[in-house]
């Protein structure tokens, strides 16, 4: 991470309104990096705290009300993957993982066990802020929905998706989804019967540009399918459209 301040053309306005004072936990044994993140993000409206071992980070993340977590893969005492696995048993707090080398294997493992997004440790401050805003924007949206009243459920056959409560139910069984999985399901449900490209989904869910080598959406879709009990070869819910993207099958449009 660069410690230099962004130029005037790169500066991003501080957070305001529903995003103000987001409580952020950085779990990383690199104390200098933690300080750089704190110094950069606190003027932008974040309240930044740090933990420097896996067990300490897990204890704080599990017992304190953070709105987002930055989690390093390589940690003393317990690695970031194990911290995330245990955390996901009880929490859907947005998690942005840091990988020292940005290796694809680390990214895929992190996404499969519930990370919302990832960054290599060579990230710029601007990129960090953009990714954080993307993974935490659902917090502001949920607050806005609470003030305005719940949106109606989206019903697609036996599947019901409630945007306000962020609960998805299949039949009478609630689905245990990560934040990104819910966002993907909601996006596909709103567009039921219509194809969403990987580029569209990546932009909507993570608000970043599509890279042909970026398979994060595919990893999240694969996990979502498992939780829906869906077979990609004979899909009941999520269909892959070759060279186009994905769609949530609308049973009302299927031949009888």
mmCIF file of C-alpha atoms in Angstrom:
data_model
loop_
_atom_site.group_PDB
_atom_site.id
_atom_site.type_symbol
_atom_site.label_atom_id
_atom_site.label_comp_id
_atom_site.label_asym_id
_atom_site.label_seq_id
_atom_site.Cartn_x
_atom_site.Cartn_y
_atom_site.Cartn_z
ATOM 1 C CA UNK A 1 0.000 0.000 0.000
ATOM 2 C CA UNK A 2 1.334 3.402 -0.930
ATOM 3 C CA UNK A 3 1.585 5.877 1.941
ATOM 4 C CA UNK A 4 1.544 8.890 -0.351
ATOM 5 C CA UNK A 5 -1.461 11.149 -0.301
ATOM 6 C CA UNK A 6 -3.766 11.077 -3.355
ATOM 7 C CA UNK A 7 -3.486 13.950 -5.788
ATOM 8 C CA UNK A 8 -6.303 16.466 -6.141
ATOM 9 C CA UNK A 9 -7.650 14.594 -9.157
ATOM 10 C CA UNK A 10 -7.664 11.302 -7.200
ATOM 11 C CA UNK A 11 -9.235 12.488 -3.965
ATOM 12 C CA UNK A 12 -12.524 10.905 -2.972
ATOM 13 C CA UNK A 13 -14.964 12.852 -0.835
ATOM 14 C CA UNK A 14 -15.377 11.754 2.791
ATOM 15 C CA UNK A 15 -18.280 9.504 3.632
ATOM 16 C CA UNK A 16 -21.494 11.203 4.675
ATOM 17 C CA UNK A 17 -25.066 10.373 5.570
ATOM 18 C CA UNK A 18 -25.809 6.673 6.087
ATOM 19 C CA UNK A 19 -22.138 5.787 5.545
ATOM 20 C CA UNK A 20 -20.783 8.109 8.264
ATOM 21 C CA UNK A 21 -18.617 6.650 11.021
ATOM 22 C CA UNK A 22 -18.488 3.085 9.743
ATOM 23 C CA UNK A 23 -16.672 1.005 12.346
ATOM 24 C CA UNK A 24 -13.904 -0.946 10.634
ATOM 25 C CA UNK A 25 -11.650 -3.702 12.029
ATOM 26 C CA UNK A 26 -8.279 -4.334 10.350
ATOM 27 C CA UNK A 27 -6.882 -7.794 11.204
ATOM 28 C CA UNK A 28 -3.238 -7.760 10.132
ATOM 29 C CA UNK A 29 0.079 -8.348 11.916
ATOM 30 C CA UNK A 30 1.746 -5.574 9.899
ATOM 31 C CA UNK A 31 1.360 -2.720 12.361
ATOM 32 C CA UNK A 32 2.753 -0.157 9.944
ATOM 33 C CA UNK A 33 0.122 -1.101 7.346
ATOM 34 C CA UNK A 34 -2.619 -0.911 9.982
ATOM 35 C CA UNK A 35 -1.462 2.598 10.878
ATOM 36 C CA UNK A 36 -1.383 3.667 7.222
ATOM 37 C CA UNK A 37 -4.928 2.355 6.696
ATOM 38 C CA UNK A 38 -6.115 4.130 9.851
ATOM 39 C CA UNK A 39 -4.461 7.411 8.895
ATOM 40 C CA UNK A 40 -5.968 7.324 5.421
ATOM 41 C CA UNK A 41 -9.488 6.120 6.228
ATOM 42 C CA UNK A 42 -10.323 7.972 9.436
ATOM 43 C CA UNK A 43 -10.540 11.390 7.697
ATOM 44 C CA UNK A 44 -12.832 9.682 5.174
ATOM 45 C CA UNK A 45 -15.406 8.850 7.875
ATOM 46 C CA UNK A 46 -14.268 5.440 9.167
ATOM 47 C CA UNK A 47 -13.525 4.562 12.785
ATOM 48 C CA UNK A 48 -10.600 2.160 12.360
ATOM 49 C CA UNK A 49 -9.437 -0.371 14.964
ATOM 50 C CA UNK A 50 -6.820 -3.112 14.647
ATOM 51 C CA UNK A 51 -6.067 -6.650 15.785
ATOM 52 C CA UNK A 52 -2.722 -8.310 15.064
ATOM 53 C CA UNK A 53 -3.281 -12.064 15.494
ATOM 54 C CA UNK A 54 -5.881 -14.462 14.159
ATOM 55 C CA UNK A 55 -7.406 -15.384 17.559
ATOM 56 C CA UNK A 56 -7.557 -11.741 18.698
ATOM 57 C CA UNK A 57 -9.161 -10.685 15.410
ATOM 58 C CA UNK A 58 -11.745 -13.476 15.541
ATOM 59 C CA UNK A 59 -12.685 -12.679 19.144
ATOM 60 C CA UNK A 60 -13.162 -8.990 18.403
ATOM 61 C CA UNK A 61 -14.975 -9.585 15.094
ATOM 62 C CA UNK A 62 -17.341 -12.086 16.707
ATOM 63 C CA UNK A 63 -18.165 -9.980 19.764
ATOM 64 C CA UNK A 64 -18.055 -6.335 18.677
ATOM 65 C CA UNK A 65 -20.318 -4.421 16.245
ATOM 66 C CA UNK A 66 -18.079 -3.748 13.239
ATOM 67 C CA UNK A 67 -19.638 -2.802 9.905
ATOM 68 C CA UNK A 68 -16.684 -4.107 7.845
ATOM 69 C CA UNK A 69 -13.477 -6.088 8.281
ATOM 70 C CA UNK A 70 -10.179 -6.017 6.388
ATOM 71 C CA UNK A 71 -8.608 -9.449 6.902
ATOM 72 C CA UNK A 72 -5.075 -10.533 6.001
ATOM 73 C CA UNK A 73 -4.529 -14.140 4.875
ATOM 74 C CA UNK A 74 -1.186 -14.603 6.647
ATOM 75 C CA UNK A 75 -1.680 -14.149 10.403
ATOM 76 C CA UNK A 76 0.031 -15.537 13.513
ATOM 77 C CA UNK A 77 -1.951 -17.941 15.673
ATOM 78 C CA UNK A 78 -4.661 -18.626 13.087
ATOM 79 C CA UNK A 79 -4.623 -17.795 9.389
ATOM 80 C CA UNK A 80 -7.176 -15.515 7.771
ATOM 81 C CA UNK A 81 -9.011 -18.385 6.092
ATOM 82 C CA UNK A 82 -9.706 -20.061 9.440
ATOM 83 C CA UNK A 83 -10.737 -16.719 10.985
ATOM 84 C CA UNK A 84 -13.207 -16.198 8.141
ATOM 85 C CA UNK A 85 -14.563 -19.758 8.329
ATOM 86 C CA UNK A 86 -15.317 -19.426 12.019
ATOM 87 C CA UNK A 87 -16.671 -15.903 11.677
ATOM 88 C CA UNK A 88 -19.094 -16.928 8.923
ATOM 89 C CA UNK A 89 -20.786 -19.394 11.275
ATOM 90 C CA UNK A 90 -22.381 -16.497 13.120
ATOM 91 C CA UNK A 91 -21.825 -13.266 11.167
ATOM 92 C CA UNK A 92 -22.465 -11.817 7.712
ATOM 93 C CA UNK A 93 -20.297 -8.725 8.273
ATOM 94 C CA UNK A 94 -18.661 -7.640 4.980
ATOM 95 C CA UNK A 95 -15.078 -8.941 4.746
ATOM 96 C CA UNK A 96 -12.389 -7.659 2.381
ATOM 97 C CA UNK A 97 -9.417 -10.058 2.284
ATOM 98 C CA UNK A 98 -5.800 -9.036 1.708
ATOM 99 C CA UNK A 99 -3.444 -11.404 -0.092
ATOM 100 C CA UNK A 100 0.311 -10.842 0.032
ATOM 101 C CA UNK A 101 0.877 -11.999 -3.528
ATOM 102 C CA UNK A 102 -2.580 -11.627 -5.018
ATOM 103 C CA UNK A 103 -2.438 -15.287 -6.028
ATOM 104 C CA UNK A 104 -5.554 -16.661 -7.674
ATOM 105 C CA UNK A 105 -5.642 -19.717 -5.377
ATOM 106 C CA UNK A 106 -5.820 -17.498 -2.285
ATOM 107 C CA UNK A 107 -8.527 -15.351 -3.855
ATOM 108 C CA UNK A 108 -10.676 -18.334 -4.807
ATOM 109 C CA UNK A 109 -10.356 -19.986 -1.379
ATOM 110 C CA UNK A 110 -11.289 -16.728 0.341
ATOM 111 C CA UNK A 111 -14.331 -16.198 -1.873
ATOM 112 C CA UNK A 112 -15.471 -19.799 -1.448
ATOM 113 C CA UNK A 113 -15.511 -19.544 2.328
ATOM 114 C CA UNK A 114 -17.344 -16.232 2.410
ATOM 115 C CA UNK A 115 -15.124 -13.227 1.640
ATOM 116 C CA UNK A 116 -16.967 -10.414 -0.096
ATOM 117 C CA UNK A 117 -13.973 -9.214 -2.088
ATOM 118 C CA UNK A 118 -10.182 -9.250 -2.058
ATOM 119 C CA UNK A 119 -7.188 -6.994 -2.655
ATOM 120 C CA UNK A 120 -3.480 -7.740 -3.135
ATOM 121 C CA UNK A 121 -1.261 -5.927 -0.629
ATOM 122 C CA UNK A 122 0.034 -3.740 -3.441
ATOM 123 C CA UNK A 123 -3.313 -1.890 -3.458
ATOM 124 C CA UNK A 124 -3.586 1.876 -3.707
ATOM 125 C CA UNK A 125 -5.460 3.880 -1.095
ATOM 126 C CA UNK A 126 -8.012 4.899 -3.730
ATOM 127 C CA UNK A 127 -8.674 1.263 -4.635
ATOM 128 C CA UNK A 128 -9.023 0.305 -0.977
ATOM 129 C CA UNK A 129 -11.624 3.004 -0.374
ATOM 130 C CA UNK A 130 -13.573 2.086 -3.505
ATOM 131 C CA UNK A 131 -13.696 -1.580 -2.516
ATOM 132 C CA UNK A 132 -14.721 -0.765 1.046
ATOM 133 C CA UNK A 133 -17.542 1.463 -0.156
ATOM 134 C CA UNK A 134 -18.738 -1.308 -2.445
ATOM 135 C CA UNK A 135 -18.864 -4.000 0.251
ATOM 136 C CA UNK A 136 -20.470 -1.691 2.831
ATOM 137 C CA UNK A 137 -23.004 0.098 0.630
ATOM 138 C CA UNK A 138 -25.605 -2.528 1.512
ATOM 139 C CA UNK A 139 -25.512 -1.198 5.115
ATOM 140 C CA UNK A 140 -26.712 2.205 3.949
ATOM 141 C CA UNK A 141 -29.265 0.633 1.615
ATOM 142 C CA UNK A 142 -30.701 -1.512 4.406
ATOM 143 C CA UNK A 143 -30.958 1.563 6.652
ATOM 144 C CA UNK A 144 -32.721 3.479 3.883
ATOM 145 C CA UNK A 145 -35.153 0.607 3.347
ATOM 146 C CA UNK A 146 -35.858 0.533 7.067
ATOM 147 C CA UNK A 147 -36.782 4.218 7.005
ATOM 148 C CA UNK A 148 -38.847 3.992 3.834
ATOM 149 C CA UNK A 149 -40.570 0.700 4.657
ATOM 150 C CA UNK A 150 -39.745 -2.767 3.396
ATOM 151 C CA UNK A 151 -39.721 -3.492 -0.308
ATOM 152 C CA UNK A 152 -42.065 -6.283 -1.368
ATOM 153 C CA UNK A 153 -40.647 -9.771 -1.627
ATOM 154 C CA UNK A 154 -39.422 -10.998 -4.983
ATOM 155 C CA UNK A 155 -41.055 -14.363 -5.619
ATOM 156 C CA UNK A 156 -39.646 -16.728 -8.223
ATOM 157 C CA UNK A 157 -41.394 -20.083 -7.981
ATOM 158 C CA UNK A 158 -40.510 -21.636 -4.613
ATOM 159 C CA UNK A 159 -37.860 -18.979 -3.992
ATOM 160 C CA UNK A 160 -38.621 -15.785 -2.048
ATOM 161 C CA UNK A 161 -36.109 -12.944 -1.733
ATOM 162 C CA UNK A 162 -36.766 -10.110 0.729
ATOM 163 C CA UNK A 163 -34.537 -7.074 -0.053
ATOM 164 C CA UNK A 164 -35.427 -5.237 3.160
ATOM 165 C CA UNK A 165 -34.620 -8.013 5.632
ATOM 166 C CA UNK A 166 -32.001 -9.521 3.316
ATOM 167 C CA UNK A 167 -33.497 -12.970 3.812
ATOM 168 C CA UNK A 168 -33.967 -15.562 1.087
ATOM 169 C CA UNK A 169 -36.232 -18.569 1.625
ATOM 170 C CA UNK A 170 -36.505 -21.672 -0.537
ATOM 171 C CA UNK A 171 -39.794 -23.440 0.156
ATOM 172 C CA UNK A 172 -39.961 -23.049 3.926
ATOM 173 C CA UNK A 173 -36.192 -23.197 4.458
ATOM 174 C CA UNK A 174 -34.206 -19.970 5.003
ATOM 175 C CA UNK A 175 -30.956 -19.894 3.042
ATOM 176 C CA UNK A 176 -27.695 -19.092 4.841
ATOM 177 C CA UNK A 177 -26.019 -16.724 2.379
ATOM 178 C CA UNK A 178 -22.966 -14.491 2.525
ATOM 179 C CA UNK A 179 -23.569 -10.788 1.778
ATOM 180 C CA UNK A 180 -22.275 -11.133 -1.781
ATOM 181 C CA UNK A 181 -24.327 -14.286 -2.413
ATOM 182 C CA UNK A 182 -27.469 -12.469 -1.300
ATOM 183 C CA UNK A 183 -26.639 -9.480 -3.505
ATOM 184 C CA UNK A 184 -26.112 -11.783 -6.487
ATOM 185 C CA UNK A 185 -29.354 -13.638 -5.843
ATOM 186 C CA UNK A 186 -31.275 -10.384 -5.448
ATOM 187 C CA UNK A 187 -29.811 -9.007 -8.695
ATOM 188 C CA UNK A 188 -30.685 -12.153 -10.630
ATOM 189 C CA UNK A 189 -34.152 -12.313 -9.043
ATOM 190 C CA UNK A 190 -34.958 -8.730 -10.029
ATOM 191 C CA UNK A 191 -33.979 -9.594 -13.600
ATOM 192 C CA UNK A 192 -35.588 -13.065 -13.560
ATOM 193 C CA UNK A 193 -35.822 -14.530 -17.018
ATOM 194 C CA UNK A 194 -33.195 -12.105 -18.374
ATOM 195 C CA UNK A 195 -29.455 -12.682 -18.751
ATOM 196 C CA UNK A 196 -27.002 -10.751 -16.593
ATOM 197 C CA UNK A 197 -23.428 -10.701 -17.893
ATOM 198 C CA UNK A 198 -20.465 -11.319 -15.592
ATOM 199 C CA UNK A 199 -19.431 -7.722 -16.230
ATOM 200 C CA UNK A 200 -22.830 -6.412 -15.126
ATOM 201 C CA UNK A 201 -22.845 -8.565 -12.005
ATOM 202 C CA UNK A 202 -19.291 -7.651 -11.046
ATOM 203 C CA UNK A 203 -20.062 -3.955 -11.475
ATOM 204 C CA UNK A 204 -23.321 -4.172 -9.484
ATOM 205 C CA UNK A 205 -22.005 -6.319 -6.674
ATOM 206 C CA UNK A 206 -18.426 -5.080 -6.245
ATOM 207 C CA UNK A 207 -18.490 -1.824 -8.243
ATOM 208 C CA UNK A 208 -15.255 -2.554 -10.046
ATOM 209 C CA UNK A 209 -14.222 -3.128 -13.625
ATOM 210 C CA UNK A 210 -14.421 -6.559 -15.216
ATOM 211 C CA UNK A 211 -11.189 -8.427 -15.907
ATOM 212 C CA UNK A 212 -11.379 -11.472 -18.188
ATOM 213 C CA UNK A 213 -9.152 -13.326 -15.706
ATOM 214 C CA UNK A 214 -11.379 -12.443 -12.756
ATOM 215 C CA UNK A 215 -13.471 -15.497 -11.851
ATOM 216 C CA UNK A 216 -14.879 -14.159 -8.573
ATOM 217 C CA UNK A 217 -18.445 -14.015 -9.876
ATOM 218 C CA UNK A 218 -18.193 -17.637 -11.056
ATOM 219 C CA UNK A 219 -16.976 -18.705 -7.611
ATOM 220 C CA UNK A 220 -19.864 -16.904 -5.877
ATOM 221 C CA UNK A 221 -22.392 -18.358 -8.358
ATOM 222 C CA UNK A 222 -21.030 -21.870 -7.740
ATOM 223 C CA UNK A 223 -21.436 -21.444 -3.987
ATOM 224 C CA UNK A 224 -24.924 -19.968 -4.417
ATOM 225 C CA UNK A 225 -25.960 -22.928 -6.581
ATOM 226 C CA UNK A 226 -24.845 -25.375 -3.892
ATOM 227 C CA UNK A 227 -26.948 -23.592 -1.301
ATOM 228 C CA UNK A 228 -29.955 -23.663 -3.655
ATOM 229 C CA UNK A 229 -29.381 -27.393 -4.253
ATOM 230 C CA UNK A 230 -29.082 -26.588 -7.950
ATOM 231 C CA UNK A 231 -27.433 -28.743 -10.611
ATOM 232 C CA UNK A 232 -25.714 -26.555 -13.240
ATOM 233 C CA UNK A 233 -26.235 -29.295 -15.846
ATOM 234 C CA UNK A 234 -29.989 -29.404 -15.226
ATOM 235 C CA UNK A 235 -30.681 -26.098 -13.438
ATOM 236 C CA UNK A 236 -33.891 -25.335 -11.609
ATOM 237 C CA UNK A 237 -32.785 -21.827 -10.678
ATOM 238 C CA UNK A 238 -29.528 -20.415 -12.086
ATOM 239 C CA UNK A 239 -28.782 -21.088 -15.737
ATOM 240 C CA UNK A 240 -25.451 -20.418 -17.432
ATOM 241 C CA UNK A 241 -25.842 -18.839 -20.853
ATOM 242 C CA UNK A 242 -22.664 -19.560 -22.786
ATOM 243 C CA UNK A 243 -20.619 -16.461 -23.660
ATOM 244 C CA UNK A 244 -23.343 -14.269 -22.152
ATOM 245 C CA UNK A 245 -23.657 -14.736 -18.387
ATOM 246 C CA UNK A 246 -26.266 -16.030 -15.962
ATOM 247 C CA UNK A 247 -30.017 -15.829 -15.502
ATOM 248 C CA UNK A 248 -32.460 -16.862 -12.822
ATOM 249 C CA UNK A 249 -35.009 -19.071 -14.480
ATOM 250 C CA UNK A 250 -38.520 -17.627 -14.359
ATOM 251 C CA UNK A 251 -40.929 -20.573 -14.010
ATOM 252 C CA UNK A 252 -43.769 -18.404 -15.367
ATOM 253 C CA UNK A 253 -41.940 -18.231 -18.699
ATOM 254 C CA UNK A 254 -40.966 -21.912 -18.880
ATOM 255 C CA UNK A 255 -43.032 -24.248 -21.102
ATOM 256 C CA UNK A 256 -45.417 -26.407 -19.136
#
